[in-house]
Amino acid sequence: MDYLEGLNPQQRAAVLQTKGPVMIIAGAGSGKTRVITYRVAHLIRSGVDAFNILILTFTNKAAREMRERITKVVGDEAKNLWMGTFHSVFAKLLRVEADKLGYPNNFTIYDTDDSKSVIRAILKEMNLDDKLYNANFVYNRISSAKNNLISWQEYQQNEQIQADDFSTGRGQMGKIYETYAQRCYRAGAMDFDDLLFKTNELLKNHAEVLYKYQNKFKYLMVDEYQDTNFSQYLIVKRLAAINENICVVGDDAQSIYAFRGANIQNILNFEKDYPDLKVFKLEQNYRSTQNIVKVANSIIANNKEQLKKNVFSENETGDKIKVMRAFSDNEEGKMVAEGILQDRTTKGMKWNDFAILYRTNAQSRSMEEALRKLNIPYKIYGGLSFYQRKEIKDLIAYFRLTFNPADEEALKRVINYPKRGIGDTTIDKIILSADQHGVTTWDVVTNPSKYLDGRSATSVGTFGTMIQSFQVIAKNLPAYDAAMHIAQHSGLLKDLYEDKSVEGLNRYENIQELLNGIKEFSEREDIEEKGLDVFMQDVALLTNDDNDKNPNAETVSLMTIHASKGLEFKQVNVVGLEENLFPSQMSLNSRTDLEEERRLFYVAVTRAESKLTISYATSRFKFGTLISCEPSRFLDEIDPQYLELDFTARPAASANPFFNDERTAWTRNTNSGTKGPDSFSKPKPASQPVKTTSILAKAHVPSANFAPSDTSKLQTGMEVEHERFGYGKVINLEGSAPDIKATIFFKEIGQKQLLLKFAKLRIVQ
């Protein structure tokens, strides 16, 4: 048993407990993978046949790593383990048992694009309004139903679901779901969600199959149990029902996938399913410094729903956590990039020792541009580079075509996006005609009747006229105004806005971030020419990614916090710690959602080994307008003894013209209640630290009877209470319903302007 020698007492106890239900609560950096690996190895060394062990993971990477480690201990016997992701393991099981469900054993597995293609065909056949029945929305709705084990029959019979659908004008969803399920069945195909949905159906309706696998899988282990959804929970519970030799491993503090259907209650309530449960807590963090661990503990302590544990570290105390304040997102990127460059130079570190983590993909733009300006190599992890995302390339293709109509690649990309009735056949004719007559494709587009016939000539001509109008606009308007005009009148912005899926919202936000970048460019005072064509030249240089030429080169990692889970870096920068960004605006109406956002922050903090830096900006461009940003409430929750506040105002001028942006030297005046909501004041000189008491002041604690009032009768002079800003008096009302704005003077923070329909005010008197 030499493999047990390197384990601490808690790890060793968890490995040796092989019988009965076991829950291993594994804090961040506590050696979870080692415990799972050695526990499986110990089972095999103790005489358990590897064929009788089932290990379920959430990533193929985790499964491969575990199998490799187990092989080193027990040899080739590890090959006989049933190990893999939920979807891969149960796809294998379904291949064997598919005939019980009426499917062929060689059934096809549809990916997301396949599924959406089937849905689009169904929507077209049913002549449904694509504004209400967007393929992405329909796909997500069906996926959610399957993950909650709701069949199309149950969907149609559920009165609450039907009422919700009809209230939103989507009363045909049940029929679409039915048709989609039948179409897949007829094709002998299962989609990704079916792999779990059909497994549940199989185990529920075929007792002999359930009994077979209950006796086959005498020992079950589930990694990252906090991320299981209802469907996965039921499969595991059914399979473990006879032997109850089930071991789940996870950390409720790292449950961050509710948007995918993960249910934290599965781990919080695990003991209710197994009263004889033995619980082992892995609380020693081997990854991070003591200060980083203590900061993480102080953050997660604010969550009410959690399994209590005392995570600690015996590593060095380490540096305090630096909190940086920037005047804009561009300056935030600059500060982060300069910090990385300095630490690499002075500490002899490698580029891949550093990571930049953000809440949304759109935040990568300012980080990417800052890193490029300092020639710091980087790689977007778990996503595309900002300028390589489809929606960004689509809009940029419109810009390219506006300034160079002979750009054939740009023409092909956007001539039928958004759809305008110009199919592939017509596009092929345009290209063929241009080749035959020795002209450009643009010549064909602007003289369609000469080269094309019928309806296609009319559609192409309309497109050509639109691009010609863009050319006029681009010559006569500033960069941002021209870009916004093109985004709107091309139909691209409208198309993305109407896609209400999570992916659609992300794409829309990315387009807004590109427009924000153009807005910032147009307000720079260090350049004379500020046209959209000049911006395009800058973008062409920025998107010349040389990093791809050497995939083995060291790079700084950029990723969303969700993508960072399971990873670790010597130094981590967590950026954008601002209200309505992190925590996200959508999470503020629910304690459950807010607690998940806090767990997400906990995950970000615990990725760091030796140094953690947190930053936020006091202003950002949003939809082309400069807005004031408040520091995240999460900053207030960190024990201040572990923080180093870097709030020294920075001069605007810089040797690098990219950052010589005078706008970033202005910050919204949050310390004075006498100025209006849009007033700004210049910061103090760089030698004088800005006072921090009001910046990280504790949030207002709502009164016990706090509940938003009906503000339709709100009047000037009334006293109100806001959930975060506290008590104040209404000093002005403007606009008309539903967009009435109230200017309120709050006792603690001064004057604010709020949109009443979102403000959630309690009228005091």
PDB file of N, CA, C and O in Angstrom, residues 214-236:
ATOM      1  N   GLN A 214     -27.446  -2.490 -12.177  1.00  0.00           N
ATOM      2  CA  GLN A 214     -27.266  -2.353 -10.732  1.00  0.00           C
ATOM      3  C   GLN A 214     -26.301  -3.411 -10.211  1.00  0.00           C
ATOM      4  O   GLN A 214     -25.506  -3.147  -9.308  1.00  0.00           O
ATOM      5  N   ASN A 215     -26.375  -4.604 -10.793  1.00  0.00           N
ATOM      6  CA  ASN A 215     -25.478  -5.685 -10.375  1.00  0.00           C
ATOM      7  C   ASN A 215     -24.122  -5.616 -11.050  1.00  0.00           C
ATOM      8  O   ASN A 215     -23.136  -6.128 -10.510  1.00  0.00           O
ATOM      9  N   LYS A 216     -24.069  -4.981 -12.203  1.00  0.00           N
ATOM     10  CA  LYS A 216     -22.782  -4.814 -12.877  1.00  0.00           C
ATOM     11  C   LYS A 216     -21.944  -3.750 -12.181  1.00  0.00           C
ATOM     12  O   LYS A 216     -20.770  -3.961 -11.878  1.00  0.00           O
ATOM     13  N   PHE A 217     -22.561  -2.593 -11.934  1.00  0.00           N
ATOM     14  CA  PHE A 217     -21.827  -1.484 -11.312  1.00  0.00           C
ATOM     15  C   PHE A 217     -21.996  -1.554  -9.790  1.00  0.00           C
ATOM     16  O   PHE A 217     -22.841  -0.881  -9.199  1.00  0.00           O
ATOM     17  N   LYS A 218     -21.177  -2.385  -9.173  1.00  0.00           N
ATOM     18  CA  LYS A 218     -21.271  -2.555  -7.720  1.00  0.00           C
ATOM     19  C   LYS A 218     -20.688  -1.358  -6.968  1.00  0.00           C
ATOM     20  O   LYS A 218     -21.002  -1.140  -5.803  1.00  0.00           O
ATOM     21  N   TYR A 219     -19.815  -0.604  -7.635  1.00  0.00           N
ATOM     22  CA  TYR A 219     -19.192   0.572  -7.022  1.00  0.00           C
ATOM     23  C   TYR A 219     -19.311   1.752  -7.988  1.00  0.00           C
ATOM     24  O   TYR A 219     -18.910   1.647  -9.149  1.00  0.00           O
ATOM     25  N   LEU A 220     -19.851   2.848  -7.493  1.00  0.00           N
ATOM     26  CA  LEU A 220     -20.004   4.059  -8.303  1.00  0.00           C
ATOM     27  C   LEU A 220     -19.225   5.202  -7.677  1.00  0.00           C
ATOM     28  O   LEU A 220     -19.230   5.371  -6.450  1.00  0.00           O
ATOM     29  N   MET A 221     -18.554   5.973  -8.532  1.00  0.00           N
ATOM     30  CA  MET A 221     -17.907   7.204  -8.084  1.00  0.00           C
ATOM     31  C   MET A 221     -18.300   8.319  -9.046  1.00  0.00           C
ATOM     32  O   MET A 221     -18.263   8.137 -10.270  1.00  0.00           O
ATOM     33  N   VAL A 222     -18.674   9.467  -8.496  1.00  0.00           N
ATOM     34  CA  VAL A 222     -19.090  10.611  -9.312  1.00  0.00           C
ATOM     35  C   VAL A 222     -18.233  11.815  -8.947  1.00  0.00           C
ATOM     36  O   VAL A 222     -18.234  12.257  -7.788  1.00  0.00           O
ATOM     37  N   ASP A 223     -17.501  12.322  -9.909  1.00  0.00           N
ATOM     38  CA  ASP A 223     -16.671  13.515  -9.713  1.00  0.00           C
ATOM     39  C   ASP A 223     -17.517  14.771  -9.951  1.00  0.00           C
ATOM     40  O   ASP A 223     -18.476  14.749 -10.728  1.00  0.00           O
ATOM     41  N   GLU A 224     -17.162  15.872  -9.304  1.00  0.00           N
ATOM     42  CA  GLU A 224     -17.856  17.159  -9.470  1.00  0.00           C
ATOM     43  C   GLU A 224     -19.363  17.003  -9.286  1.00  0.00           C
ATOM     44  O   GLU A 224     -20.170  17.490 -10.087  1.00  0.00           O
ATOM     45  N   TYR A 225     -19.739  16.334  -8.207  1.00  0.00           N
ATOM     46  CA  TYR A 225     -21.155  16.010  -8.002  1.00  0.00           C
ATOM     47  C   TYR A 225     -22.022  17.261  -7.885  1.00  0.00           C
ATOM     48  O   TYR A 225     -23.217  17.233  -8.176  1.00  0.00           O
ATOM     49  N   GLN A 226     -21.430  18.375  -7.472  1.00  0.00           N
ATOM     50  CA  GLN A 226     -22.211  19.607  -7.344  1.00  0.00           C
ATOM     51  C   GLN A 226     -22.710  20.111  -8.690  1.00  0.00           C
ATOM     52  O   GLN A 226     -23.591  20.971  -8.743  1.00  0.00           O
ATOM     53  N   ASP A 227     -22.162  19.579  -9.782  1.00  0.00           N
ATOM     54  CA  ASP A 227     -22.552  20.040 -11.119  1.00  0.00           C
ATOM     55  C   ASP A 227     -23.598  19.149 -11.776  1.00  0.00           C
ATOM     56  O   ASP A 227     -23.970  19.372 -12.935  1.00  0.00           O
ATOM     57  N   THR A 228     -24.086  18.127 -11.063  1.00  0.00           N
ATOM     58  CA  THR A 228     -25.080  17.235 -11.660  1.00  0.00           C
ATOM     59  C   THR A 228     -26.439  17.913 -11.772  1.00  0.00           C
ATOM     60  O   THR A 228     -26.821  18.716 -10.920  1.00  0.00           O
ATOM     61  N   ASN A 229     -27.176  17.559 -12.829  1.00  0.00           N
ATOM     62  CA  ASN A 229     -28.543  18.053 -12.976  1.00  0.00           C
ATOM     63  C   ASN A 229     -29.528  16.978 -12.526  1.00  0.00           C
ATOM     64  O   ASN A 229     -29.134  15.907 -12.052  1.00  0.00           O
ATOM     65  N   PHE A 230     -30.809  17.256 -12.680  1.00  0.00           N
ATOM     66  CA  PHE A 230     -31.834  16.327 -12.201  1.00  0.00           C
ATOM     67  C   PHE A 230     -31.738  14.981 -12.915  1.00  0.00           C
ATOM     68  O   PHE A 230     -31.848  13.913 -12.294  1.00  0.00           O
ATOM     69  N   SER A 231     -31.505  15.013 -14.208  1.00  0.00           N
ATOM     70  CA  SER A 231     -31.416  13.788 -14.999  1.00  0.00           C
ATOM     71  C   SER A 231     -30.241  12.920 -14.543  1.00  0.00           C
ATOM     72  O   SER A 231     -30.369  11.707 -14.357  1.00  0.00           O
ATOM     73  N   GLN A 232     -29.088  13.536 -14.345  1.00  0.00           N
ATOM     74  CA  GLN A 232     -27.899  12.795 -13.902  1.00  0.00           C
ATOM     75  C   GLN A 232     -28.078  12.251 -12.488  1.00  0.00           C
ATOM     76  O   GLN A 232     -27.662  11.134 -12.178  1.00  0.00           O
ATOM     77  N   TYR A 233     -28.704  13.057 -11.647  1.00  0.00           N
ATOM     78  CA  TYR A 233     -28.963  12.643 -10.263  1.00  0.00           C
ATOM     79  C   TYR A 233     -29.794  11.364 -10.225  1.00  0.00           C
ATOM     80  O   TYR A 233     -29.480  10.419  -9.478  1.00  0.00           O
ATOM     81  N   LEU A 234     -30.861  11.293 -11.036  1.00  0.00           N
ATOM     82  CA  LEU A 234     -31.741  10.131 -11.015  1.00  0.00           C
ATOM     83  C   LEU A 234     -31.048   8.881 -11.546  1.00  0.00           C
ATOM     84  O   LEU A 234     -31.252   7.779 -11.025  1.00  0.00           O
ATOM     85  N   ILE A 235     -30.235   9.032 -12.578  1.00  0.00           N
ATOM     86  CA  ILE A 235     -29.506   7.881 -13.118  1.00  0.00           C
ATOM     87  C   ILE A 235     -28.607   7.282 -12.036  1.00  0.00           C
ATOM     88  O   ILE A 235     -28.602   6.066 -11.798  1.00  0.00           O
ATOM     89  N   VAL A 236     -27.828   8.137 -11.380  1.00  0.00           N
ATOM     90  CA  VAL A 236     -26.905   7.675 -10.347  1.00  0.00           C
ATOM     91  C   VAL A 236     -27.676   7.026  -9.194  1.00  0.00           C
ATOM     92  O   VAL A 236     -27.293   5.962  -8.688  1.00  0.00           O
TER      93      VAL A 236
END
